[in-house]
Amino acid sequence: METDMKTLPLGRAFTLIEPGPLVLVTTNDGRKDNVMTITWTMVTGFSASFAITTGPWNHSYAALQETRECVIAVPTVDMIDIAIGVGTCSGRDTDKFDKFGLTPVKARHVRAPLISQCLANIECRVVDIIDRHSIVMLEGIAAYFDSSRKEKRTIHAVGDGTFIVDGRRLDRKDMMRDKLPGGL
C-alpha cells in the first residue's frame, strides 16, 4: 500500500498532538501583578486539576514557586494579538496589564488577579512542580465564566507560530451519557 506520508523531524512531533487552549496565567509576587502566555496546558482528570509547562525562563515562574498560586485566564480568538504580545515580552521590565490594556480583577482566593477581558478565569493553587519536565501541576479552587461574552472560540497553539481556533460544537451528550465516569 502506497502512502503520501513524509517523514517529519521527531523534534516537531509535538505539533501533531496539540494540547488544551492557549491561556494567560497571572501571578502576583507580593509587589506587582504579572501575566504570561502559556501555550501548553492540560486537564489532568475529570476535576479542576491542570498542568502547564513553564520554567525559570519565564519571569512569572519565581512567583509561582514562591506564592504557590495563580490564575488561569482563557482568552478568545479576538485576543490572539494580545496573547502573543504578552508572550513576547517580559514582566521583568514591562507592565503587561498596562501595555496590552488588560483589566485586572481582584480574585477571591489568591493574590493573582483575574483578567476581565477573558472568557473564563480559574483561581489555582500550585500542588507540584516537576522540574525535570518543566510542568507545574495546579488545582483549581474557584472558576468564573463570562456567558455574556459574544466571542467564545478559544485559541490553540500548534507550536510553530501557527494557531488553531475552536470551531462549532458538536453535541453527542446522548451517545455518551452513562458512559463516562460521573456521567455528563
GROMACS .gro file of C-alpha atoms in nm, residues 25-168:
model
  144
   25VAL     CA    1  -0.151   3.288   3.358
   26THR     CA    2  -0.147   3.569   3.612
   27THR     CA    3   0.071   3.586   3.920
   28ASN     CA    4   0.143   3.831   4.198
   29ASP     CA    5   0.484   3.819   4.366
   30GLY     CA    6   0.371   4.029   4.663
   31ARG     CA    7   0.471   4.353   4.490
   32LYS     CA    8   0.307   4.352   4.146
   33ASP     CA    9   0.082   4.159   3.913
   34ASN     CA   10   0.222   3.987   3.606
   35VAL     CA   11   0.081   3.780   3.322
   36MET     CA   12   0.241   3.527   3.089
   37THR     CA   13   0.116   3.336   2.788
   38ILE     CA   14   0.123   2.957   2.817
   39THR     CA   15   0.067   2.752   2.502
   40TRP     CA   16   0.083   2.408   2.662
   41THR     CA   17  -0.198   2.330   2.906
   42MET     CA   18  -0.369   2.009   3.002
   43VAL     CA   19  -0.661   1.891   3.213
   44THR     CA   20  -0.536   1.604   3.428
   45GLY     CA   21  -0.861   1.430   3.510
   46PHE     CA   22  -1.235   1.475   3.549
   47SER     CA   23  -1.183   1.753   3.802
   48ALA     CA   24  -1.033   2.101   3.829
   49SER     CA   25  -0.678   1.968   3.805
   50PHE     CA   26  -0.446   2.117   3.543
   51ALA     CA   27  -0.088   2.112   3.417
   52ILE     CA   28   0.101   2.391   3.244
   53THR     CA   29   0.453   2.398   3.109
   54THR     CA   30   0.681   2.678   3.222
   55GLY     CA   31   1.015   2.723   3.389
   56PRO     CA   32   1.286   2.965   3.501
   57TRP     CA   33   1.292   3.129   3.157
   58ASN     CA   34   0.958   3.295   3.243
   59HIS     CA   35   0.969   3.588   3.485
   60SER     CA   36   0.643   3.468   3.649
   61TYR     CA   37   0.793   3.130   3.735
   62ALA     CA   38   0.959   3.266   4.051
   63ALA     CA   39   0.621   3.397   4.172
   64LEU     CA   40   0.462   3.055   4.104
   65GLN     CA   41   0.735   2.889   4.309
   66GLU     CA   42   0.715   3.138   4.597
   67THR     CA   43   0.341   3.204   4.626
   68ARG     CA   44   0.217   2.864   4.503
   69GLU     CA   45  -0.084   3.028   4.337
   70CYS     CA   46  -0.200   3.180   4.008
   71VAL     CA   47  -0.499   3.238   3.785
   72ILE     CA   48  -0.552   3.064   3.453
   73ALA     CA   49  -0.734   3.310   3.227
   74VAL     CA   50  -0.879   3.181   2.900
   75PRO     CA   51  -0.865   3.435   2.615
   76THR     CA   52  -1.067   3.405   2.297
   77VAL     CA   53  -0.965   3.436   1.933
   78ASP     CA   54  -1.029   3.811   1.930
   79MET     CA   55  -0.747   3.840   2.186
   80ILE     CA   56  -0.482   3.650   1.986
   81ASP     CA   57  -0.260   3.952   1.922
   82ILE     CA   58  -0.274   4.045   2.292
   83ALA     CA   59  -0.186   3.687   2.392
   84ILE     CA   60   0.109   3.680   2.151
   85GLY     CA   61   0.222   4.024   2.268
   86VAL     CA   62   0.207   3.916   2.633
   87GLY     CA   63   0.414   3.610   2.544
   88THR     CA   64   0.683   3.802   2.357
   89CYS     CA   65   0.787   4.048   2.628
   90SER     CA   66   0.895   4.009   2.988
   91GLY     CA   67   0.726   4.121   3.308
   92ARG     CA   68   1.078   4.185   3.433
   93ASP     CA   69   1.072   4.521   3.255
   94THR     CA   70   0.714   4.560   3.126
   95ASP     CA   71   0.379   4.616   3.296
   96LYS     CA   72   0.189   4.384   3.064
   97PHE     CA   73  -0.154   4.472   3.206
   98ASP     CA   74  -0.091   4.837   3.115
   99LYS     CA   75   0.084   4.772   2.783
  100PHE     CA   76  -0.189   4.539   2.650
  101GLY     CA   77  -0.492   4.708   2.808
  102LEU     CA   78  -0.578   4.412   3.030
  103THR     CA   79  -0.802   4.483   3.329
  104PRO     CA   80  -0.702   4.302   3.650
  105VAL     CA   81  -0.991   4.199   3.874
  106LYS     CA   82  -0.935   4.107   4.238
  107ALA     CA   83  -0.964   3.731   4.287
  108ARG     CA   84  -1.144   3.586   4.589
  109HIS     CA   85  -0.890   3.324   4.700
  110VAL     CA   86  -0.549   3.414   4.553
  111ARG     CA   87  -0.345   3.734   4.515
  112ALA     CA   88  -0.307   3.691   4.138
  113PRO     CA   89  -0.579   3.880   3.951
  114LEU     CA   90  -0.847   3.759   3.714
  115ILE     CA   91  -0.849   3.922   3.368
  116SER     CA   92  -1.184   4.085   3.293
  117GLN     CA   93  -1.149   4.057   2.913
  118CYS     CA   94  -1.111   3.677   2.923
  119LEU     CA   95  -1.389   3.427   2.868
  120ALA     CA   96  -1.303   3.234   3.181
  121ASN     CA   97  -1.074   3.256   3.484
  122ILE     CA   98  -0.971   2.979   3.723
  123GLU     CA   99  -0.807   3.057   4.056
  124CYS     CA  100  -0.544   2.790   4.126
  125ARG     CA  101  -0.301   2.663   4.384
  126VAL     CA  102   0.027   2.501   4.280
  127VAL     CA  103   0.029   2.141   4.404
  128ASP     CA  104   0.353   2.025   4.245
  129ILE     CA  105   0.637   2.146   4.026
  130ILE     CA  106   0.807   1.878   3.820
  131ASP     CA  107   1.134   2.048   3.728
  132ARG     CA  108   1.258   1.763   3.509
  133HIS     CA  109   0.969   1.818   3.268
  134SER     CA  110   0.904   2.191   3.333
  135ILE     CA  111   0.549   2.108   3.442
  136VAL     CA  112   0.351   2.294   3.706
  137MET     CA  113   0.056   2.099   3.847
  138LEU     CA  114  -0.239   2.316   3.953
  139GLU     CA  115  -0.558   2.256   4.148
  140GLY     CA  116  -0.847   2.488   4.071
  141ILE     CA  117  -1.016   2.643   4.374
  142ALA     CA  118  -1.267   2.876   4.204
  143ALA     CA  119  -1.382   2.925   3.845
  144TYR     CA  120  -1.563   3.203   3.660
  145PHE     CA  121  -1.718   3.211   3.312
  146ASP     CA  122  -1.842   3.521   3.125
  147SER     CA  123  -2.150   3.389   2.941
  148SER     CA  124  -2.232   3.739   2.816
  149ARG     CA  125  -1.915   3.747   2.605
  150LYS     CA  126  -2.009   3.717   2.236
  151GLU     CA  127  -1.681   3.556   2.124
  152LYS     CA  128  -1.630   3.215   2.284
  153ARG     CA  129  -1.384   3.045   2.046
  154THR     CA  130  -1.051   2.962   2.211
  155ILE     CA  131  -0.703   2.958   2.061
  156HIS     CA  132  -0.481   2.651   2.034
  157ALA     CA  133  -0.109   2.684   1.960
  158VAL     CA  134   0.036   2.435   1.714
  159GLY     CA  135   0.390   2.513   1.828
  160ASP     CA  136   0.537   2.655   1.509
  161GLY     CA  137   0.392   3.006   1.522
  162THR     CA  138   0.054   2.896   1.388
  163PHE     CA  139  -0.270   2.856   1.578
  164ILE     CA  140  -0.598   2.667   1.552
  165VAL     CA  141  -0.927   2.824   1.651
  166ASP     CA  142  -1.208   2.620   1.801
  167GLY     CA  143  -1.492   2.579   1.559
  168ARG     CA  144  -1.852   2.486   1.611
   0.00000   0.00000   0.00000
